[in-house]
PDB file of C-alpha atoms in Angstrom:
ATOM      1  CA  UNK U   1       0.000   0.000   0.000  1.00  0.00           C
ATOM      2  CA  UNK U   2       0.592   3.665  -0.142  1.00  0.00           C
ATOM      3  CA  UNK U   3       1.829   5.799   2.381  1.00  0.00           C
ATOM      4  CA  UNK U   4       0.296   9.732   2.648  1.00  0.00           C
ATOM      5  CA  UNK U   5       2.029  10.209   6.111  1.00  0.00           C
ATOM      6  CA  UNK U   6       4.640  10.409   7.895  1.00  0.00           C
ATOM      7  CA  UNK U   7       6.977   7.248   6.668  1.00  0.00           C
ATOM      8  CA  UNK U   8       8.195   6.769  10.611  1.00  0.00           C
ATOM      9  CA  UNK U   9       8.304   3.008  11.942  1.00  0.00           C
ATOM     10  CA  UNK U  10       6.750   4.483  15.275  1.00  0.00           C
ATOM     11  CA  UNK U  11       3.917   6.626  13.499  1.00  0.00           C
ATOM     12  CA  UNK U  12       3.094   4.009  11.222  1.00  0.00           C
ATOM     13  CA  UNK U  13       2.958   1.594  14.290  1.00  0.00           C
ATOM     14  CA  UNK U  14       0.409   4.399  16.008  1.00  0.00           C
ATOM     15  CA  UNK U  15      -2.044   4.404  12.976  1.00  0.00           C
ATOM     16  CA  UNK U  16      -2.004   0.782  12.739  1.00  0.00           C
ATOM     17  CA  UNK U  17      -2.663   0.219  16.724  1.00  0.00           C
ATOM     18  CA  UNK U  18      -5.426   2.735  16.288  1.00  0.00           C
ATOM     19  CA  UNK U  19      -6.730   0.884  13.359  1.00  0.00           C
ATOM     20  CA  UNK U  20      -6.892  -1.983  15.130  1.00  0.00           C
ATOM     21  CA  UNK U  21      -8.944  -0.237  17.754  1.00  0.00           C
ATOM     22  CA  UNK U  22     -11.829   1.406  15.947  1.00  0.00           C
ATOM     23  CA  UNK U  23     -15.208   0.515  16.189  1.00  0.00           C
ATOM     24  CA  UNK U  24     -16.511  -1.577  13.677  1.00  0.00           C
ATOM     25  CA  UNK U  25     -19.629  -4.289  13.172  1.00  0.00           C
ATOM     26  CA  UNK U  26     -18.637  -7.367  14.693  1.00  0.00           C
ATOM     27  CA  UNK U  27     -17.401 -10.113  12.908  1.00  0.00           C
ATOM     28  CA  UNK U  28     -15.302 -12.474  14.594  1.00  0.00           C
ATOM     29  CA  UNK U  29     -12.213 -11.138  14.229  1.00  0.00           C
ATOM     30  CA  UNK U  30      -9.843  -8.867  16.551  1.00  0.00           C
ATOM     31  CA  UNK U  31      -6.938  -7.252  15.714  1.00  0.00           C
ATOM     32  CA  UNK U  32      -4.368  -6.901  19.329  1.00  0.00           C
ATOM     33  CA  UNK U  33      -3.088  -3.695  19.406  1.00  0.00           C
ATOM     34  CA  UNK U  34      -0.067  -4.886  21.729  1.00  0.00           C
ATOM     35  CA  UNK U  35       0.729  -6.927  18.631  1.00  0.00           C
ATOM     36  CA  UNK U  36       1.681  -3.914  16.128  1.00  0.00           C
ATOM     37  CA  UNK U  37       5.487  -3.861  15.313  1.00  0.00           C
ATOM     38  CA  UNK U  38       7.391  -1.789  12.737  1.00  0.00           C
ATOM     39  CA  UNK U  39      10.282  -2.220  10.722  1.00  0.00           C
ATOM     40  CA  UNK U  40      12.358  -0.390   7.929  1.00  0.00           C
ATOM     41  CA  UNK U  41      12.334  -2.424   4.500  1.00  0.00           C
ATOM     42  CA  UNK U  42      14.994  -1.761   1.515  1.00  0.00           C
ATOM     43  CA  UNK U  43      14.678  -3.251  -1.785  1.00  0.00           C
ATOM     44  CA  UNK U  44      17.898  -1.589  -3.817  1.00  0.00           C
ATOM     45  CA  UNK U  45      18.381   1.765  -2.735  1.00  0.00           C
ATOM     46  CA  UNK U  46      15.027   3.524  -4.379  1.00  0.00           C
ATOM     47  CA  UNK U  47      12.907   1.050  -2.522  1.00  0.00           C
ATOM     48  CA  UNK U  48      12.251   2.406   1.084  1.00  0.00           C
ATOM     49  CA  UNK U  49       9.424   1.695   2.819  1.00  0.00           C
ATOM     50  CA  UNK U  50       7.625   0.149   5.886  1.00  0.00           C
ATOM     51  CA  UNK U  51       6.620  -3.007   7.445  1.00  0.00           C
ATOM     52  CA  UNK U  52       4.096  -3.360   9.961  1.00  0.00           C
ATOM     53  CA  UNK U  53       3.048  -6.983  11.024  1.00  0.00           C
ATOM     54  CA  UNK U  54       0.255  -7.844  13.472  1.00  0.00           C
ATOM     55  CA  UNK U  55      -1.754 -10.879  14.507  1.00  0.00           C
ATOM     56  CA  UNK U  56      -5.522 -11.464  13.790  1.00  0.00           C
ATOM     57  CA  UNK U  57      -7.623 -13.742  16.178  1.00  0.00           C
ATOM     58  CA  UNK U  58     -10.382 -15.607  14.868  1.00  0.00           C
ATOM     59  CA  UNK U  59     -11.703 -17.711  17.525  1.00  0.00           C
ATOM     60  CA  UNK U  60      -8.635 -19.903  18.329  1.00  0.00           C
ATOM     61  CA  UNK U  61      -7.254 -19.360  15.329  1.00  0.00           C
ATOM     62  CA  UNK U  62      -4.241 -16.516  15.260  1.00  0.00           C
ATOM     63  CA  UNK U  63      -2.926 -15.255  11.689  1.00  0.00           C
ATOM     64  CA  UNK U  64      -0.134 -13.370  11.378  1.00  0.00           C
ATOM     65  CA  UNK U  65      -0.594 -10.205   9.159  1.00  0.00           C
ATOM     66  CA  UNK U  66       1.966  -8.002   7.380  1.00  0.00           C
ATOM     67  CA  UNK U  67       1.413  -4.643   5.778  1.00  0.00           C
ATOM     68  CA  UNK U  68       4.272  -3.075   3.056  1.00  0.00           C
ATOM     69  CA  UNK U  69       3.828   0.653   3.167  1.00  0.00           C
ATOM     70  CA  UNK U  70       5.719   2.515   0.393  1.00  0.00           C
ATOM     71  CA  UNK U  71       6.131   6.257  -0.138  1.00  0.00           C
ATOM     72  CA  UNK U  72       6.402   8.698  -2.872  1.00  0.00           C
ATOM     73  CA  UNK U  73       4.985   6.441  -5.776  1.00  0.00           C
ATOM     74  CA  UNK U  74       3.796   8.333  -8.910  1.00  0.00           C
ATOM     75  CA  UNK U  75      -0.140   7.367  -9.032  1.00  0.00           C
ATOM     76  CA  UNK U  76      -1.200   8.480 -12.309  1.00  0.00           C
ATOM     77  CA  UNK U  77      -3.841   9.178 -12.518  1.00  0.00           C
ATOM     78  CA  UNK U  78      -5.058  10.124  -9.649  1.00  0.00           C
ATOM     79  CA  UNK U  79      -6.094   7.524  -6.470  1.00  0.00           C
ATOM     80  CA  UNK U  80      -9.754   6.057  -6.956  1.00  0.00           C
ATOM     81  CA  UNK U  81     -11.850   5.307  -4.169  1.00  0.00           C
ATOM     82  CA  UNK U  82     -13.305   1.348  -4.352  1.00  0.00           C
ATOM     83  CA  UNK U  83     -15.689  -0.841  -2.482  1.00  0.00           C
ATOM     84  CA  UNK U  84     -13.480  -3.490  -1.495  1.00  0.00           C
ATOM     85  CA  UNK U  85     -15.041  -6.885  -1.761  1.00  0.00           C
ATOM     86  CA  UNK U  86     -16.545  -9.067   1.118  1.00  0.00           C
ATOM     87  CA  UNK U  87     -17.025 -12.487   1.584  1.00  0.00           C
ATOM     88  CA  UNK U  88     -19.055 -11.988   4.289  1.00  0.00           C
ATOM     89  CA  UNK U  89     -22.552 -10.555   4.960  1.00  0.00           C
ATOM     90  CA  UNK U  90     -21.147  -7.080   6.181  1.00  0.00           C
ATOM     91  CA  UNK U  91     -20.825  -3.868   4.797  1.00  0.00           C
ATOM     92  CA  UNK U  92     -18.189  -3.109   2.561  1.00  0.00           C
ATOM     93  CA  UNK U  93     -14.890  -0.483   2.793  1.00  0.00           C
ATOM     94  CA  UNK U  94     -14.644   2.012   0.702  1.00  0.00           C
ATOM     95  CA  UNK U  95     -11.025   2.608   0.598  1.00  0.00           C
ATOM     96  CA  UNK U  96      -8.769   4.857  -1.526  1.00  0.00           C
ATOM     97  CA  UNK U  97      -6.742   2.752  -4.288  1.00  0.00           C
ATOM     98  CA  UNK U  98      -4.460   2.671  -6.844  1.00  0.00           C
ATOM     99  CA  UNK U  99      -5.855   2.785 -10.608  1.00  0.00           C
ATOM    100  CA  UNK U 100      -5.407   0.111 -12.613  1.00  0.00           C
ATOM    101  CA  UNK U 101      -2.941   1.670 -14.843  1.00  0.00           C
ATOM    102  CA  UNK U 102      -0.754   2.643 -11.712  1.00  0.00           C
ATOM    103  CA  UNK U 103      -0.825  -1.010 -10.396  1.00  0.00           C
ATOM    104  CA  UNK U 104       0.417  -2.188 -14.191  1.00  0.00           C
ATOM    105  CA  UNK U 105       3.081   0.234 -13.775  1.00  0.00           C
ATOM    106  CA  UNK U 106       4.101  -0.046 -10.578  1.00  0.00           C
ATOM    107  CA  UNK U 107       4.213  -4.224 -11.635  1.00  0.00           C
ATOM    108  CA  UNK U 108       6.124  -3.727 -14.880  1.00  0.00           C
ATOM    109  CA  UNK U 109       8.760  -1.714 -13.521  1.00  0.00           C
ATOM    110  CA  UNK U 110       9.609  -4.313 -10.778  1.00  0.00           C
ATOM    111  CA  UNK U 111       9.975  -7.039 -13.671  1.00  0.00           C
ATOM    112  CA  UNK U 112      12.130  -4.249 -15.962  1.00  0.00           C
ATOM    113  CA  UNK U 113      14.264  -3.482 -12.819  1.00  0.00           C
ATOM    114  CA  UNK U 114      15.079  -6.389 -11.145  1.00  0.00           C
ATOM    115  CA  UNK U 115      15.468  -8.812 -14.339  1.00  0.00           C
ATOM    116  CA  UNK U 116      16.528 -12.325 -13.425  1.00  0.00           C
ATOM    117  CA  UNK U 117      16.707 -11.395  -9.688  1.00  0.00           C
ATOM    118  CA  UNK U 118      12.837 -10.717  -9.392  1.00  0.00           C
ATOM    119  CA  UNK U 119      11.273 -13.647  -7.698  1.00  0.00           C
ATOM    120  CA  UNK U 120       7.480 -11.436  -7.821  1.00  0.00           C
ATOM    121  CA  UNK U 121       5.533 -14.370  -9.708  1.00  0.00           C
ATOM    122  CA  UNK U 122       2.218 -12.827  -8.313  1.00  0.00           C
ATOM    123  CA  UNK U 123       2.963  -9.375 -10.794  1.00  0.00           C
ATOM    124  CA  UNK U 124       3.487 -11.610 -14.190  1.00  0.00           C
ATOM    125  CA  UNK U 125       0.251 -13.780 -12.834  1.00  0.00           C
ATOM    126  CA  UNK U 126      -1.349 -10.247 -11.686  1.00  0.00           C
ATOM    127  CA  UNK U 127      -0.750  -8.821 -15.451  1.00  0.00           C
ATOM    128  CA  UNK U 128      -1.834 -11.882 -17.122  1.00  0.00           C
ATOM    129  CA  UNK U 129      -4.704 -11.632 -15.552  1.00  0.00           C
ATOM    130  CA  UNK U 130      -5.905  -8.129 -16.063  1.00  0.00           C
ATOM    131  CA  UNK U 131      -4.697  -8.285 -19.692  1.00  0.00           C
ATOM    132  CA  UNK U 132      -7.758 -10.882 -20.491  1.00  0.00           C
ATOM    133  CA  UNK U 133     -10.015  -8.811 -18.046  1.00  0.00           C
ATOM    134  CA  UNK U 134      -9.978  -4.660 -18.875  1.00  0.00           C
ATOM    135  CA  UNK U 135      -9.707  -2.283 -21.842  1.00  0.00           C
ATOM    136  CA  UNK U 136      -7.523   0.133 -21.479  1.00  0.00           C
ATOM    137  CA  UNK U 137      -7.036   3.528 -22.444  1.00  0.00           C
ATOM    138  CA  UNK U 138      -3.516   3.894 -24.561  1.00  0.00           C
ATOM    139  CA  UNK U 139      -2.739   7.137 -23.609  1.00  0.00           C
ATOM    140  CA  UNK U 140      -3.735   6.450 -19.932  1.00  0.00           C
ATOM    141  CA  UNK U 141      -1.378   3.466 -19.563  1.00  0.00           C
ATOM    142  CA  UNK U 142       1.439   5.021 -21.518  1.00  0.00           C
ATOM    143  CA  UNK U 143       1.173   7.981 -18.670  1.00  0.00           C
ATOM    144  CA  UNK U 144       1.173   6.198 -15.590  1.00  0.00           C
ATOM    145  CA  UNK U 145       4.305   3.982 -17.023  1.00  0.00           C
ATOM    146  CA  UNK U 146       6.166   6.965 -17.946  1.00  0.00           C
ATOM    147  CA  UNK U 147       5.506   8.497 -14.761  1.00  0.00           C
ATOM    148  CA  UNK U 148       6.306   5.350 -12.662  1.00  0.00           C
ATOM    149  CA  UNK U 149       9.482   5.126 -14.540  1.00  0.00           C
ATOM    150  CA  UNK U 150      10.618   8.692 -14.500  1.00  0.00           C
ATOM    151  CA  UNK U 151       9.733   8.577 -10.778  1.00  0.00           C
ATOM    152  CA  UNK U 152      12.314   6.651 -10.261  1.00  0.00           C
ATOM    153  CA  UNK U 153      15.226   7.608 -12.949  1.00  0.00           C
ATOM    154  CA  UNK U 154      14.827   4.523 -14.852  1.00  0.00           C
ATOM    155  CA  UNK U 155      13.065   5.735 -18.618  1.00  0.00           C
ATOM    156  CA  UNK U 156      16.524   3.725 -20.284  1.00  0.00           C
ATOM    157  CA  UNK U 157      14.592   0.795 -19.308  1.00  0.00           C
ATOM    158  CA  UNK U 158      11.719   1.032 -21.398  1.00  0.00           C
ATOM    159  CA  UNK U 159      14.272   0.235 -24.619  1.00  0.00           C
ATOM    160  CA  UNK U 160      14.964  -3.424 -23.715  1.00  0.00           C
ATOM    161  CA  UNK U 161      12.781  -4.717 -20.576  1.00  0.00           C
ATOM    162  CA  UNK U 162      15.202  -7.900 -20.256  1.00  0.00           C
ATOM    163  CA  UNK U 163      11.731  -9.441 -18.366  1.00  0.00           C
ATOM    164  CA  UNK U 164      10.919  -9.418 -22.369  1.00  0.00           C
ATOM    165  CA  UNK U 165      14.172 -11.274 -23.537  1.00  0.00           C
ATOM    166  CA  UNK U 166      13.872 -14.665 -24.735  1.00  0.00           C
ATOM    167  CA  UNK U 167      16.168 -15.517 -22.748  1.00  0.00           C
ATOM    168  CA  UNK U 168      14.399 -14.475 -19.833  1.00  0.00           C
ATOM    169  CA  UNK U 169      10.803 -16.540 -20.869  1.00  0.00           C
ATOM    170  CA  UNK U 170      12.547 -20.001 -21.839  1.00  0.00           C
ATOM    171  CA  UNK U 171      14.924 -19.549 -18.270  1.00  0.00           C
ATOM    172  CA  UNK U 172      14.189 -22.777 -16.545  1.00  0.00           C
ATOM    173  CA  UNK U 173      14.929 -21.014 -13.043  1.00  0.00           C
ATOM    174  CA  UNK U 174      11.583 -18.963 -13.799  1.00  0.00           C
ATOM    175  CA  UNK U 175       9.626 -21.660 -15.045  1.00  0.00           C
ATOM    176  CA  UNK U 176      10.719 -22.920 -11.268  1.00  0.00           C
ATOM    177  CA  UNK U 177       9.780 -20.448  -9.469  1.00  0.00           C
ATOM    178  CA  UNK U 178       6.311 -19.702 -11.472  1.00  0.00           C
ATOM    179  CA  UNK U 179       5.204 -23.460 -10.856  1.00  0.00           C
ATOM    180  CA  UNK U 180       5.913 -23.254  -7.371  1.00  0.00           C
ATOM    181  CA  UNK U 181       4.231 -20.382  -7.152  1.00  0.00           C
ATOM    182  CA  UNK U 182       0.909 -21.724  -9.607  1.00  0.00           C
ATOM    183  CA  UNK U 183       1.022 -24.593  -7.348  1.00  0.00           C
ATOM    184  CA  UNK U 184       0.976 -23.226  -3.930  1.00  0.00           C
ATOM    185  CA  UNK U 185      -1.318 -21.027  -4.592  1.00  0.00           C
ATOM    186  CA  UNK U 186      -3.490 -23.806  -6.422  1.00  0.00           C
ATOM    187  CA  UNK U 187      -3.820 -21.336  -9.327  1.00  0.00           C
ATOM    188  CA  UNK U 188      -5.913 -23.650 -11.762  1.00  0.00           C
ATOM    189  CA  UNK U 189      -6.355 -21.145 -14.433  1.00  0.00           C
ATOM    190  CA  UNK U 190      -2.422 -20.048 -15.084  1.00  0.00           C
ATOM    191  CA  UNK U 191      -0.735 -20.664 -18.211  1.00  0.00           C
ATOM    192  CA  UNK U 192       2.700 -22.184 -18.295  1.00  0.00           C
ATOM    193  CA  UNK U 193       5.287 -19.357 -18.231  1.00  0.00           C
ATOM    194  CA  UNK U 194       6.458 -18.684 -21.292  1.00  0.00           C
ATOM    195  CA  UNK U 195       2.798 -18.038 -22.627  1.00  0.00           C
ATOM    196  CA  UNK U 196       2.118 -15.932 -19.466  1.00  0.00           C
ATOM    197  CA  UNK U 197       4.770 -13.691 -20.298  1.00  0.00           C
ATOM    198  CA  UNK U 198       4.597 -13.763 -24.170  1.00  0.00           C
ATOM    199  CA  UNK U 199       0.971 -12.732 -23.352  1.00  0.00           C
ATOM    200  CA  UNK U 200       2.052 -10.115 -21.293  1.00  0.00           C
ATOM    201  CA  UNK U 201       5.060  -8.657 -23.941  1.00  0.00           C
ATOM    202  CA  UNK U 202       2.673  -8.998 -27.310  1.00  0.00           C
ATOM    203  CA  UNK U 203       0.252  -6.243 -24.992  1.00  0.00           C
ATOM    204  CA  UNK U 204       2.690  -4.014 -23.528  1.00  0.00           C
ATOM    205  CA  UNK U 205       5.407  -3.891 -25.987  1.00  0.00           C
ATOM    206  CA  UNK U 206       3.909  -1.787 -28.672  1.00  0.00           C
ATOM    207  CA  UNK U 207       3.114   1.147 -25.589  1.00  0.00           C
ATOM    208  CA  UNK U 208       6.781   0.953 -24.525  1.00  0.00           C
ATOM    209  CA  UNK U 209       7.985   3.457 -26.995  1.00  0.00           C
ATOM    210  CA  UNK U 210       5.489   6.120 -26.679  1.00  0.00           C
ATOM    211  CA  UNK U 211       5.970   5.581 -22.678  1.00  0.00           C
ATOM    212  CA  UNK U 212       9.613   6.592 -22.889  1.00  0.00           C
ATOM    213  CA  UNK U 213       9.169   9.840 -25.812  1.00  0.00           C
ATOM    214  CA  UNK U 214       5.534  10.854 -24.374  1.00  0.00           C
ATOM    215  CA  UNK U 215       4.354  11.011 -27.597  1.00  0.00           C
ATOM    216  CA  UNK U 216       0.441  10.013 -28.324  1.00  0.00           C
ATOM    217  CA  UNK U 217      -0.552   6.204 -28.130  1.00  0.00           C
ATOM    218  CA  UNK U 218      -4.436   6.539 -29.333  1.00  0.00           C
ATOM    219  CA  UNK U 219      -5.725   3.215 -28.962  1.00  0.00           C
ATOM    220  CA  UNK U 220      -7.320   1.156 -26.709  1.00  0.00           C
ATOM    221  CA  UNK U 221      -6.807  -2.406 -25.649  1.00  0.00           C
ATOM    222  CA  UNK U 222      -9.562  -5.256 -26.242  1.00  0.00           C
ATOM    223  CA  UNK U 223      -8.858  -7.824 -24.249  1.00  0.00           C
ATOM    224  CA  UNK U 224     -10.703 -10.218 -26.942  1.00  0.00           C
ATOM    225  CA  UNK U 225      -8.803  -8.136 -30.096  1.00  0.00           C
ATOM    226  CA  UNK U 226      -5.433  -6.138 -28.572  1.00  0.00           C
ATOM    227  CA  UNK U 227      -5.009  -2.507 -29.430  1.00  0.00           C
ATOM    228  CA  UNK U 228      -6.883  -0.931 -31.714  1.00  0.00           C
TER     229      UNK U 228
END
């Protein structure tokens, strides 16, 4: 998630304890305060952020929780407020979120950054995903890459994303790593990996270039026809 305050380990563990406090219809689960800790995360030196773990109790049951806080992302456009989805027979959160074109960004650039190192399965399966689900406004997507990228001094990789190198979608070590993944998280639906991220390159590949230059991308994607 998104941090729009102060990017402290003890603040964030305040807002979290007092989260865990407020009043809210009763459904079988409690939050301990007393459990709320706080610690500094670093991903490479442009990744700073927070993590705050917690229990939940659920009868006897305890889960541990964990919360990733980041700061300073560029959300573009701008945040959309949701109704998050229940299971249960309670009213839902509305909650500020990222747009879709953000969260596509945001995704992309960890698989353009990190290259062979990234062990994120859930983005590629994420992307794969939402590829066959929404349209998408060219222009819109084009923006929030650029500014995700820029954000962060790293436009030089738009030119060659080596998460879109051959070599990278026949590596055995990710075809590992994504059926470990498809498998513990009995993902019945998933492609193998090289059409997962083939699917992914053929749909983001021809907005790459107009990311980078900002120059005008005026299609749309179909998920049942690609850009047009």
């Amino acid at each position: 998630m998104l941090g729009f305050t102060t990017n402290t380990t003890e603040h964030l563990s305040v807002v979290v304890r007092d989260i865990c406090q407020a009043s809210v219809v009763d459904d079988g689960v409690v939050f301990p305060a007393e459990s709320v800790t706080a610690e500094v995360i670093r991903q490479r030196a442009e990744y700073v952020g927070v993590r705050v773990q917690f229990v939940a109790h659920s009868g006897k049951s305890v889960v541990p929780m964990q919360i990733d806080v980041g700061f300073a992302d560029a959300i573009t456009p701008a945040p959309e407020m949701i109704e998050y989805p229940v299971m249960l027979d309670f009213p839902a959160p509305r909650i500020r979120a990222y747009p879709r074109e953000t969260t596509i960004a945001e995704k992309f650039h960890a698989m353009a950054d990190l290259g062979f190192d990234n062990t994120r399965m859930k983005d590629f399966y994420d992307l794969w995903q939402m590829l066959w689900l929404f349209t998408f406004d060219g222009d819109r997507l084009a923006g929030a890459i650029h500014a995700t990228f820029e954000r962060r001094g790293r436009e030089a990789l738009l030119e060659e994303p080596v998460a879109f190198a051959e070599a990278f979608i026949i590596s055995t070590a990710k075809e590992t790593q994504w059926k470990a993944f498809v498998r513990k998280n009995r993902l019945n639906d998933a492609p193998t990996w090289s059409v997962a991220v083939r699917a992914i390159r053929d749909w983001l590949t021809p907005i790459l270039e107009p990311a980078r230059t900002q120059q005008p991308f005026n299609f749309t994607w179909h998920p049942e026809s690609g850009w047009r």
